XYZ file of C-alpha atoms in Angstrom:
748
model
C 7.500 -28.089 -2.141
C 5.988 -25.690 -4.630
C 2.478 -27.117 -4.270
C -0.431 -25.504 -2.533
C -2.039 -28.128 -0.284
C -5.126 -27.153 1.641
C -4.490 -25.563 4.997
C -5.504 -27.814 7.897
C -7.246 -24.846 9.549
C -8.722 -23.434 6.347
C -12.077 -25.182 6.235
C -12.661 -24.626 9.947
C -12.033 -20.916 9.576
C -14.296 -20.302 6.602
C -17.088 -22.348 8.162
C -16.852 -20.566 11.514
C -15.845 -23.682 13.433
C -12.281 -22.643 14.246
C -11.720 -21.854 17.938
C -10.122 -18.454 18.381
C -8.800 -17.109 21.681
C -12.103 -15.377 22.344
C -13.762 -18.829 22.284
C -11.654 -20.114 25.184
C -13.680 -21.560 28.022
C -13.002 -23.339 31.293
C -15.378 -24.682 33.877
C -15.371 -22.550 37.010
C -13.680 -19.665 35.249
C -14.198 -16.018 36.172
C -13.825 -12.964 33.934
C -11.216 -10.270 34.168
C -11.538 -6.667 33.013
C -9.153 -3.718 33.012
C -9.754 -0.199 34.352
C -7.961 2.245 32.080
C -6.918 5.872 32.366
C -9.190 8.477 30.794
C -6.262 10.937 30.700
C -3.235 11.116 28.418
C -1.080 12.313 31.302
C -1.871 12.471 34.998
C -0.475 11.771 38.431
C -2.284 9.121 40.462
C -2.851 10.477 43.976
C -4.943 7.611 45.326
C -6.878 4.533 44.248
C -9.847 3.371 46.293
C -11.172 -0.086 45.381
C -13.389 -0.624 48.435
C -16.654 0.179 46.672
C -15.792 -2.169 43.762
C -15.185 -5.031 46.200
C -18.761 -4.755 47.507
C -20.297 -5.621 44.144
C -21.836 -9.128 44.373
C -19.942 -11.581 42.197
C -16.623 -9.761 42.372
C -13.762 -12.089 43.245
C -10.862 -9.698 43.515
C -9.611 -6.232 42.576
C -5.896 -5.648 41.927
C -3.724 -2.565 41.639
C -0.014 -1.964 41.131
C 0.576 -2.866 44.781
C -0.446 -6.420 43.958
C 2.187 -7.031 41.278
C 4.582 -9.470 42.982
C 7.554 -9.003 40.641
C 8.767 -6.117 38.540
C 5.939 -3.723 37.761
C 7.361 -3.139 34.313
C 7.428 -4.857 30.941
C 8.331 -4.019 27.389
C 9.261 -5.715 24.153
C 12.742 -4.189 24.004
C 12.825 -1.925 27.086
C 10.926 -2.669 30.291
C 9.501 0.829 30.687
C 5.744 0.121 30.763
C 3.968 -0.550 34.087
C 1.876 -3.695 34.398
C -0.500 -1.407 36.288
C 0.104 2.301 36.607
C 1.133 3.378 40.102
C 2.316 6.969 40.092
C 1.678 8.324 36.605
C -0.446 7.477 33.600
C 1.205 8.454 30.312
C -1.467 7.763 27.714
C -5.215 7.501 27.436
C -6.165 3.860 28.051
C -3.215 2.929 30.258
C -4.195 0.041 32.617
C -4.661 1.130 36.237
C -6.565 -1.673 37.973
C -8.010 -5.156 37.382
C -11.259 -6.770 38.426
C -12.264 -10.437 38.398
C -15.908 -11.398 38.700
C -18.325 -14.171 37.815
C -19.605 -12.289 34.750
C -17.894 -9.781 32.489
C -20.628 -7.185 32.988
C -20.328 -7.564 36.738
C -16.613 -6.991 36.426
C -17.153 -3.899 34.322
C -19.708 -2.445 36.761
C -17.270 -3.018 39.576
C -14.404 -1.436 37.657
C -16.554 1.663 37.164
C -16.796 1.945 40.950
C -13.042 2.126 41.493
C -12.192 5.650 42.528
C -8.937 6.996 41.093
C -7.881 10.451 42.215
C -5.971 11.898 39.226
C -4.020 15.157 39.049
C -4.303 15.894 35.358
C -0.987 17.050 33.870
C -0.145 18.760 30.578
C 0.305 16.246 27.788
C 3.096 16.264 25.213
C 1.328 15.258 22.009
C 3.318 16.948 19.220
C 6.350 14.772 18.398
C 8.260 17.698 16.946
C 7.590 19.728 20.066
C 8.625 16.695 22.157
C 12.119 16.963 20.658
C 12.659 20.470 22.003
C 15.187 20.530 24.853
C 12.713 22.383 27.059
C 9.776 20.051 26.338
C 8.352 18.309 29.448
C 9.836 14.814 29.591
C 7.436 11.921 29.228
C 10.175 9.811 30.776
C 13.406 10.747 32.462
C 15.852 11.859 31.173
C 14.081 13.011 27.993
C 11.864 12.253 25.051
C 14.379 10.844 22.570
C 14.062 7.087 22.096
C 16.652 6.815 19.324
C 18.484 9.044 16.875
C 19.927 7.107 13.964
C 22.503 8.820 11.807
C 23.535 7.653 8.331
C 26.446 9.346 6.664
C 27.823 7.988 3.426
C 29.903 9.611 0.729
C 30.407 13.347 0.242
C 28.283 15.263 2.737
C 28.697 18.443 0.724
C 27.629 16.943 -2.615
C 25.621 19.156 -4.921
C 23.621 18.419 -8.064
C 22.114 20.378 -10.969
C 18.617 19.057 -10.256
C 17.218 19.219 -6.736
C 13.776 18.224 -5.444
C 12.730 18.570 -1.813
C 9.388 17.924 -0.103
C 7.737 17.392 3.285
C 5.472 14.435 4.074
C 3.206 13.183 6.824
C 1.874 9.713 7.498
C -0.953 9.122 9.947
C -1.310 6.504 12.704
C -2.514 3.217 11.232
C -3.966 0.352 13.240
C -3.340 -3.332 12.635
C -7.104 -3.828 12.715
C -6.896 -7.556 13.350
C -10.358 -9.034 13.601
C -9.812 -11.312 16.621
C -9.591 -9.108 19.713
C -6.979 -9.630 22.423
C -8.023 -12.651 24.485
C -6.512 -15.174 26.836
C -7.310 -17.715 29.514
C -5.014 -18.143 32.517
C -5.345 -21.357 34.509
C -3.646 -21.709 37.921
C -1.669 -24.917 38.268
C -1.119 -27.291 41.180
C 2.597 -26.428 41.283
C 1.720 -22.821 42.092
C 2.401 -21.710 38.525
C 0.070 -20.814 35.742
C -0.801 -21.927 32.227
C -1.718 -19.123 29.843
C -3.583 -19.784 26.594
C -3.299 -16.642 24.534
C -3.298 -15.136 21.049
C 0.185 -13.805 20.480
C 3.076 -13.550 18.021
C 5.983 -14.665 20.201
C 5.368 -17.070 23.084
C 8.825 -17.006 24.604
C 9.328 -13.256 24.734
C 5.881 -13.038 26.356
C 6.937 -15.697 28.840
C 10.076 -13.761 29.755
C 8.149 -10.591 30.489
C 5.382 -12.385 32.391
C 7.917 -14.207 34.587
C 9.578 -10.939 35.564
C 6.220 -9.415 36.519
C 5.086 -12.469 38.454
C 8.458 -13.123 40.053
C 8.378 -16.722 38.826
C 10.732 -19.043 37.030
C 9.877 -20.006 33.432
C 9.132 -23.581 34.471
C 6.060 -22.333 36.321
C 4.756 -20.018 33.617
C 3.731 -22.064 30.593
C 2.307 -20.439 27.483
C 0.131 -22.089 24.851
C -0.854 -20.488 21.553
C -4.586 -20.217 21.097
C -6.369 -19.408 17.858
C -5.088 -16.085 16.543
C -7.356 -13.867 14.490
C -4.720 -11.775 12.763
C -1.732 -9.950 14.211
C 0.286 -7.731 11.802
C 2.622 -6.697 14.634
C -0.076 -5.655 17.090
C 0.357 -8.750 19.217
C 4.109 -8.444 19.716
C 3.541 -6.410 22.887
C 1.749 -7.817 25.918
C -1.961 -7.129 26.422
C -4.015 -9.470 28.623
C -1.040 -11.694 29.454
C 0.174 -10.558 32.840
C -3.211 -9.281 33.946
C -4.936 -12.621 33.386
C -2.119 -14.481 35.161
C -2.227 -12.097 38.159
C -5.965 -12.563 38.535
C -5.747 -16.350 38.163
C -3.021 -16.654 40.785
C -4.851 -14.378 43.191
C -8.272 -16.022 42.818
C -6.939 -19.550 42.258
C -9.544 -19.756 39.505
C -9.231 -19.846 35.718
C -9.545 -16.288 34.445
C -10.599 -15.265 30.962
C -9.956 -11.800 29.555
C -11.246 -10.681 26.176
C -11.234 -7.091 24.959
C -14.138 -5.586 23.113
C -13.391 -3.672 19.921
C -13.023 -0.266 21.586
C -10.679 -1.609 24.246
C -8.651 -3.352 21.558
C -7.782 0.048 20.064
C -6.338 1.041 23.447
C -4.846 -2.361 24.193
C -2.182 -2.664 21.478
C 0.426 -0.554 19.763
C -0.092 1.082 16.371
C 1.957 2.134 13.369
C 4.141 5.164 14.097
C 2.914 8.429 12.589
C 5.733 10.139 10.732
C 6.888 13.591 9.713
C 9.501 13.546 6.985
C 11.580 15.995 4.974
C 13.376 14.526 1.965
C 15.691 16.031 -0.634
C 17.134 14.316 -3.710
C 19.855 15.759 -5.896
C 20.433 14.323 -9.381
C 22.233 14.783 -12.657
C 20.211 16.204 -15.527
C 19.632 12.679 -16.828
C 18.004 11.687 -13.530
C 20.916 9.779 -11.992
C 20.827 10.290 -8.246
C 23.815 12.132 -6.783
C 22.758 12.593 -3.155
C 19.868 12.229 -0.728
C 19.168 13.976 2.527
C 16.318 12.950 4.795
C 14.961 13.723 8.223
C 12.297 11.486 9.738
C 10.541 11.893 13.061
C 8.463 8.937 14.291
C 5.988 9.411 17.118
C 6.558 6.449 19.452
C 3.865 7.431 21.934
C 4.138 6.875 25.644
C 6.373 3.777 25.846
C 9.340 2.462 23.884
C 7.943 -0.855 22.574
C 9.912 -1.493 19.350
C 10.374 2.177 18.390
C 14.171 1.912 18.342
C 14.061 -0.929 15.806
C 11.436 0.873 13.721
C 13.757 3.887 13.618
C 16.460 1.497 12.453
C 14.426 0.447 9.473
C 13.144 3.923 8.736
C 16.746 5.018 8.490
C 18.689 2.129 6.993
C 15.991 1.357 4.419
C 14.571 4.856 4.274
C 15.683 5.849 0.785
C 14.268 2.891 -1.084
C 15.945 0.405 -3.404
C 18.116 2.954 -5.187
C 21.831 3.522 -5.765
C 22.715 6.772 -4.019
C 26.399 7.529 -3.550
C 26.103 10.393 -1.066
C 23.650 10.097 1.808
C 22.746 11.980 4.964
C 19.829 10.574 6.932
C 18.633 11.371 10.404
C 15.817 9.279 11.838
C 14.332 9.936 15.244
C 11.892 8.132 17.518
C 10.384 10.181 20.322
C 8.183 9.722 23.366
C 4.877 11.584 23.569
C 1.675 11.148 25.552
C -0.031 9.685 22.492
C -0.939 5.987 22.237
C 2.139 3.727 22.209
C 3.346 2.743 18.762
C 5.360 -0.315 17.827
C 5.474 -3.126 15.343
C 3.271 -3.164 12.298
C 3.631 -4.837 8.924
C 6.271 -2.952 6.944
C 7.978 -1.767 10.151
C 9.306 1.709 9.387
C 9.612 1.149 5.633
C 5.952 1.963 5.023
C 6.301 5.534 6.169
C 9.544 6.114 4.320
C 8.198 4.696 1.060
C 5.548 7.401 0.791
C 8.352 9.973 0.875
C 10.999 8.454 -1.396
C 8.477 7.305 -3.980
C 6.752 10.690 -4.176
C 10.126 12.336 -4.517
C 11.069 9.979 -7.359
C 7.980 11.175 -9.202
C 9.025 14.783 -8.623
C 12.472 13.973 -9.938
C 11.018 12.285 -12.990
C 9.047 15.409 -13.824
C 12.095 17.614 -13.221
C 14.341 15.737 -15.650
C 11.690 14.715 -18.181
C 11.650 10.965 -17.615
C 8.590 8.818 -17.056
C 7.855 7.362 -13.634
C 9.096 3.881 -14.494
C 12.262 5.019 -16.259
C 13.466 7.188 -13.371
C 13.214 4.250 -11.007
C 14.849 1.840 -13.384
C 17.721 4.253 -13.969
C 18.495 4.375 -10.257
C 17.282 0.938 -9.179
C 19.581 -1.395 -7.265
C 21.120 -4.415 -8.894
C 22.805 -7.429 -7.364
C 26.271 -6.402 -6.234
C 25.320 -2.796 -5.449
C 25.765 -1.368 -1.973
C 22.836 0.133 -0.110
C 23.026 3.260 1.994
C 24.605 1.422 4.955
C 27.339 0.140 2.660
C 25.992 -3.412 2.712
C 26.435 -5.375 -0.507
C 23.218 -6.726 -2.002
C 24.487 -10.246 -2.524
C 21.422 -11.845 -4.060
C 18.921 -10.883 -6.720
C 17.739 -7.242 -6.721
C 15.347 -7.133 -9.683
C 14.132 -3.557 -9.265
C 14.105 -2.706 -12.955
C 12.534 -6.039 -13.902
C 9.737 -5.776 -11.374
C 8.891 -2.286 -12.592
C 8.907 -3.409 -16.192
C 6.606 -6.320 -15.365
C 3.963 -4.117 -13.790
C 4.328 -1.503 -16.506
C 3.729 -4.147 -19.187
C 0.664 -5.685 -17.566
C -2.584 -4.996 -19.430
C -4.280 -1.814 -18.293
C -7.881 -1.923 -17.148
C -10.456 -0.869 -19.777
C -11.194 2.818 -20.092
C -14.272 4.047 -18.348
C -17.301 4.387 -20.603
C -20.582 6.229 -20.350
C -22.246 2.935 -19.502
C -19.840 2.125 -16.652
C -21.297 0.132 -13.805
C -22.126 2.489 -10.987
C -20.217 0.223 -8.608
C -17.010 0.899 -10.491
C -17.204 4.686 -9.995
C -16.010 6.762 -7.022
C -18.887 6.868 -4.556
C -20.164 3.555 -5.992
C -23.792 2.824 -5.192
C -23.988 6.134 -3.324
C -24.864 7.368 -6.809
C -22.775 10.503 -6.326
C -21.621 10.605 -9.938
C -22.243 9.035 -13.312
C -18.765 9.916 -14.492
C -18.836 13.695 -14.620
C -15.902 15.191 -12.734
C -14.105 11.838 -12.673
C -10.495 11.672 -13.851
C -8.118 8.745 -14.043
C -4.541 8.480 -12.839
C -1.749 5.907 -12.856
C 0.964 5.608 -10.223
C 4.008 3.395 -9.619
C 6.057 2.491 -6.585
C 8.817 0.054 -5.739
C 10.377 -0.989 -2.451
C 12.718 -3.293 -0.670
C 12.407 -4.663 2.842
C 14.717 -6.464 5.241
C 13.677 -9.987 6.269
C 14.210 -11.181 9.816
C 15.682 -9.204 12.685
C 18.617 -6.921 12.058
C 21.487 -4.944 13.590
C 23.090 -7.930 15.323
C 20.004 -9.421 16.943
C 20.409 -13.114 17.787
C 17.653 -14.267 15.445
C 16.945 -17.993 15.667
C 14.217 -20.601 15.825
C 13.934 -24.026 17.404
C 12.305 -27.088 15.891
C 11.756 -30.568 17.281
C 10.930 -33.310 14.781
C 9.913 -36.838 15.762
C 9.588 -39.733 13.352
C 7.856 -42.930 14.435
C 5.614 -45.704 13.265
C 1.975 -45.425 14.314
C -0.541 -48.041 13.237
C 1.880 -49.318 10.625
C 2.288 -45.837 9.146
C 5.253 -43.514 9.399
C 4.295 -40.295 11.175
C 6.377 -37.168 11.535
C 5.528 -34.732 14.280
C 6.931 -31.212 14.146
C 6.962 -29.095 17.272
C 7.871 -25.418 17.164
C 6.793 -22.418 19.182
C 6.437 -20.295 16.068
C 3.028 -18.622 16.069
C 0.529 -19.325 13.327
C -1.332 -16.018 13.081
C -3.144 -16.687 9.855
C -0.243 -16.659 7.422
C -0.123 -20.427 6.835
C 3.003 -21.473 8.745
C 1.458 -24.799 9.807
C 1.071 -25.777 6.182
C 4.631 -24.778 5.394
C 5.969 -26.815 8.302
C 4.119 -29.828 6.986
C 5.389 -29.274 3.463
C 9.003 -29.083 4.645
C 8.658 -32.297 6.689
C 7.103 -34.116 3.774
C 9.872 -32.937 1.484
C 12.757 -33.800 3.783
C 11.490 -37.058 5.258
C 9.287 -38.341 2.451
C 6.424 -39.260 4.753
C 2.924 -38.194 3.913
C 1.463 -37.943 7.397
C 2.823 -34.930 9.270
C 1.325 -33.756 12.572
C 1.984 -30.228 13.792
C 2.244 -30.238 17.577
C 0.306 -27.478 19.412
C 2.479 -24.393 19.786
C 3.732 -23.827 23.324
C 6.794 -23.056 25.416
C 7.582 -26.734 25.990
C 9.957 -26.418 23.068
C 12.572 -23.695 22.510
C 11.736 -20.285 21.090
C 10.565 -19.962 17.507
C 11.126 -16.228 17.565
C 8.491 -13.758 16.563
C 5.975 -14.191 13.787
C 6.962 -10.883 12.321
C 9.560 -9.352 10.016
C 8.405 -11.794 7.305
C 10.752 -14.280 8.971
C 8.964 -17.511 9.914
C 9.173 -19.394 6.604
C 12.853 -18.442 6.450
C 13.919 -19.001 10.061
C 11.485 -21.543 11.478
C 11.339 -23.165 8.042
C 15.133 -23.432 8.262
C 14.892 -24.923 11.744
C 12.331 -27.524 10.630
C 14.484 -28.391 7.631
C 17.558 -28.768 9.841
C 15.701 -30.934 12.386
C 14.417 -33.152 9.590
C 17.950 -33.518 8.286
C 19.122 -34.553 11.746
C 16.323 -37.109 12.010
C 17.127 -38.418 8.562
C 20.780 -38.821 9.463
C 19.910 -40.948 12.533
C 17.516 -43.068 10.461
C 20.189 -43.713 7.857
C 22.756 -44.582 10.505
C 20.316 -47.099 11.945
C 19.655 -48.482 8.487
C 23.381 -48.701 7.814
C 23.796 -50.842 10.912
C 20.867 -53.002 9.932
C 22.014 -53.462 6.354
C 25.742 -53.509 6.914
C 26.320 -50.726 4.388
C 27.760 -47.234 4.794
C 25.148 -44.583 5.687
C 26.480 -42.435 2.865
C 25.325 -45.047 0.383
C 21.719 -44.856 1.582
C 18.820 -42.495 0.956
C 15.385 -42.091 2.473
C 12.858 -42.238 -0.351
C 9.246 -42.170 0.651
C 8.959 -44.685 3.453
C 11.773 -46.820 2.043
C 15.555 -46.997 2.417
C 17.150 -47.136 -1.016
C 20.694 -47.506 -2.308
C 22.603 -45.097 -4.525
C 21.113 -46.570 -7.673
C 17.605 -46.392 -6.229
C 17.179 -50.002 -5.356
C 14.875 -50.612 -2.382
C 16.816 -52.139 0.516
C 14.300 -52.092 3.331
C 11.309 -50.233 4.647
C 11.307 -47.319 7.084
C 9.141 -49.344 9.443
C 11.826 -52.044 9.713
C 14.405 -49.404 10.620
C 12.305 -47.528 13.167
C 10.566 -50.444 14.803
C 9.134 -49.278 18.128
C 11.936 -46.807 18.684
C 11.110 -43.296 17.491
C 13.753 -40.851 16.298
C 13.520 -37.354 17.719
C 15.864 -34.438 17.153
C 15.727 -30.831 18.327
C 17.628 -28.143 16.444
C 18.196 -24.447 17.164
C 18.793 -22.808 13.787
C 20.224 -19.412 12.950
C 20.613 -17.576 9.693
C 23.912 -15.885 8.952
C 24.641 -13.090 11.423
C 23.858 -9.407 11.058
C 25.827 -6.658 12.728
C 25.255 -3.446 14.589
C 25.793 -0.363 12.491
C 28.360 2.292 13.317
C 26.700 4.794 15.670
C 28.230 7.816 13.919
C 27.964 6.823 10.272
C 25.220 4.147 10.186
C 27.455 1.952 8.099
C 27.454 -1.823 8.421
C 25.863 -5.102 7.384
C 22.683 -4.567 9.301
C 20.332 -6.940 7.478
C 20.336 -10.596 6.525
C 18.141 -10.506 3.423
C 16.117 -8.157 1.227
C 12.825 -8.652 -0.590
C 11.626 -6.488 -3.485
C 8.199 -5.631 -4.864
C 6.619 -3.101 -7.221
C 3.042 -1.895 -7.690
C 1.092 -0.087 -10.352
C -2.153 1.562 -9.248
C -4.919 2.901 -11.468
C -7.472 5.152 -9.816
C -10.553 7.135 -10.751
C -11.032 10.309 -8.719
C -14.147 12.421 -8.410
C -12.385 15.778 -8.108
C -15.603 17.545 -7.072
C -16.283 15.309 -4.078
C -12.787 14.027 -3.409
C -13.848 10.382 -3.690
C -11.434 7.741 -5.000
C -12.007 4.376 -6.619
C -8.976 2.146 -7.088
C -9.564 0.505 -10.439
C -6.510 -1.756 -10.482
C -3.624 -2.543 -8.125
C -1.186 -4.731 -10.016
C 2.020 -6.025 -8.540
C 5.162 -8.023 -9.098
C 7.294 -9.469 -6.297
C 10.414 -11.592 -5.994
C 9.779 -14.298 -3.379
C 12.894 -16.360 -3.864
C 11.154 -19.731 -3.786
C 7.377 -20.028 -3.478
C 7.022 -22.955 -1.110
C 3.250 -22.570 -1.184
C 2.268 -20.484 -4.234
C -1.352 -19.921 -3.147
C -0.246 -18.705 0.245
C 2.255 -16.359 -1.415
C -0.439 -14.785 -3.560
C -2.703 -14.564 -0.537
C -0.007 -12.650 1.370
C 0.443 -10.290 -1.564
C -3.290 -9.617 -1.807
C -3.607 -8.980 1.920
C -0.513 -6.820 2.143
C -1.605 -4.738 -0.815
C -4.992 -4.126 0.770
C -3.370 -2.936 3.985
C -1.117 -0.515 2.104
C -4.010 0.785 0.066
C -5.950 1.267 3.310
C -3.283 3.580 4.709
C -3.212 5.608 1.518
C -6.951 6.147 1.423
C -8.779 5.686 4.708
C -7.018 4.068 7.683
C -6.058 6.440 10.471
C -6.447 6.546 14.237
C -7.363 10.153 14.829
C -5.682 11.451 17.988
C -6.467 14.919 19.336
C -4.581 16.210 22.365
C -3.739 12.607 23.259
C -7.344 11.359 22.984
C -8.303 8.701 20.427
C -11.390 9.909 18.555
C -12.352 6.842 16.539
C -11.815 3.576 18.479
C -14.355 1.532 16.499
C -14.783 -0.134 13.141
C -17.563 2.382 12.514
C -15.175 5.301 12.539
C -11.858 3.600 11.779
C -12.280 2.519 8.183
C -10.518 -0.412 6.531
C -10.898 -1.616 2.950
C -13.623 -4.198 2.392
C -13.994 -6.593 -0.490
C -15.931 -3.899 -2.338
C -12.997 -1.485 -2.064
C -10.433 -3.950 -3.407
C -9.839 -3.806 -7.132
C -8.843 -6.687 -9.385
C -5.144 -7.512 -8.934
C -2.750 -8.978 -11.458
C -0.011 -10.655 -9.416
C 3.263 -11.740 -10.981
C 5.707 -13.695 -8.831
C 9.437 -13.988 -9.563
C 11.456 -16.766 -7.981
C 15.099 -15.702 -7.858
C 16.353 -17.953 -5.092
C 18.443 -16.394 -2.345
C 21.611 -18.536 -2.206
C 21.941 -17.943 1.531
C 18.412 -19.004 2.549
C 16.793 -22.421 2.993
C 15.321 -23.431 -0.384
C 16.190 -19.919 -1.552
C 13.138 -18.387 0.130
C 12.573 -14.675 0.689
C 10.066 -13.261 3.113
C 6.786 -12.375 1.469
C 4.351 -10.699 3.831
C 5.611 -7.134 4.155
C 6.798 -5.787 0.782
C 3.309 -5.547 -0.729
C 2.186 -3.402 2.212
C 5.024 -0.989 1.538
C 4.786 -0.376 -2.211
C 1.008 -0.505 -2.678
C 0.159 2.646 -0.710
C 2.655 4.958 -2.427
C 1.469 3.666 -5.813
C -2.124 4.588 -4.941
C -1.068 8.001 -3.641
C 0.962 8.586 -6.808
C -2.018 7.664 -8.980
C -4.226 10.154 -7.144
C -1.613 12.860 -7.597
C -1.381 11.997 -11.261
C -5.170 12.211 -11.614
C -5.624 15.462 -9.709
C -2.354 17.315 -10.190
C -2.371 18.122 -6.492
C 0.737 17.629 -4.321
C -1.037 15.542 -1.603
C 1.867 15.106 0.789
C -0.124 13.553 3.619
C -1.705 10.117 3.915
C -4.380 8.962 4.331
C -5.530 11.202 1.495
C -8.904 12.508 2.559
C -11.635 13.968 0.329
C -10.923 17.470 1.619
C -7.283 17.155 0.540
C -8.441 16.563 -3.016
C -11.160 19.175 -3.130
C -9.231 21.770 -1.105
C -12.248 22.451 1.074
């Protein structure tokens, strides 16, 4: 614990030998493809598949009529058709499936399916969608959730008032491994699905409903996952591949290309926000009022929970006695939006952090001091009235990043690569100005508002070849974050054995919950710890019987049983013999609770994590080009079980937040996606990332296993607003929309 052992999958991944889902292969398999709607909104009058079936090599063609169970799925609400039957509600919605002996054959056949569409008007403006007379995307209307937060005096006034509007664009998770899976029909009439996903058991539940099968006949196995970031929480190839496999009685592989991937998963919700802060003349916050509208797109996915975060965490880590917040999620005919790293807090942070800068200017404080003056401390209540009952080092994190060494000033001899425009040779420094920006955030860890959040772990301890071996089996998805290594570290710590095998992830063990919400080290880590403790207790009971001493007088130390004074009494091998010890534990963190529907008050969250960023940027104000010179950060992680992995999460999260501030946006016009490729959807590369100074605090959470806090999401939340603030500081322009484009800076 606290070391950084090499990841078992690390070398394979960097040498290109790791098998991702797109590498899946089975003898005698056929390929499945999906026919998708070209329209954001249309009625389906008729589907004719006869011509597609005549293509040589085609095995089958399926439509909604071929779905044997419920033709509906959804992460939280089953409102999305497996295959559209009467209406399509967004561009790219699946309409039909084809299986053939080659993927190109399947695609040619899909192009010959005739779908008679009656194109309908599309609702694409989320603000317009909220109008009572707006056409409903679903019955009875377009409102997914309205969250109200009312705290303190609703009529509070203040001598200093700042108010601004903000917009955040639609960001994509941009994982590099496209959606892929292999479905294999089984002799019992069921199916085995090997798939890249974030939550095997919630996928299984939805697949079973669509197939009309019991869980025993639908077995899921995690394949190699090439990134997730929330985009794999919703189903993609899952049901489709299983349907084709069961119909053809052949293994069926489905793998999206990059363009289809943009249509095949949910995205980050675009947001429109109006925020107002009122403060005393010394900058102390008196009240906050906020209105946030999130565009959920055509189906619900996790919009309701995202609204929950955008509301309950929407004013940042600040003490505010009087609060009025309204957060909305709405249906439109735009692409469906759902989970993405930061989950509702990312959008809100751009608003509350920009407004803190405005307030600082209004009262004459610097950007760090205004945040420190209002920053939460342990024992404070947040805007839902929940007591922050563990460390809340807002002021300390800000001071750390403020005190870090600044990057050197730009000189006339600056390397061209360090300037905005870089080797494009657009400037040698003329017209380039520098700016510094700060941001701080807090984020809930795990699922909230009363969700039954748990994980299951099975740990087996046995002797193999004269060596003690621990095997840990969970269904918690490793999506690149390093959970496998953490599971091994916990087993080694708790059982003292060096050799730990991580069982392949599948549904043969109970649910591990989702790999999201920064929760797996906390929740599945807690389950593994508890299962190890149960195994250890059995081992010590056995040893007690063998030695004739009370189990309470014994300890497991390495592969030896020792007494209270540390004397070696016997070896683990003598205790285990040929009889393995295996224990399965379902572990829950302390409960959360639903918030009051009228006031939004309640203990909604289980834990909070805090981070702060300082960004330094150079801006070419003539061309609107930006170079991030430094992106320094400090974060409280509770306990760093694997310090290298923690820093890796902070680097990656910071890059993703910076990407949203500067370049990442799915451009949607009248419901049509205009840039579904990595040519036109830009993400930061290694050349865009600046040097980062990372400082990690370890204030253990007394309520969490080992004191851990989730790590993955906070850096995504505070990095983007810091970059945006730095650009505003450099240019003096308001810049209320992200991504900040060159034309926003130049005004052209």
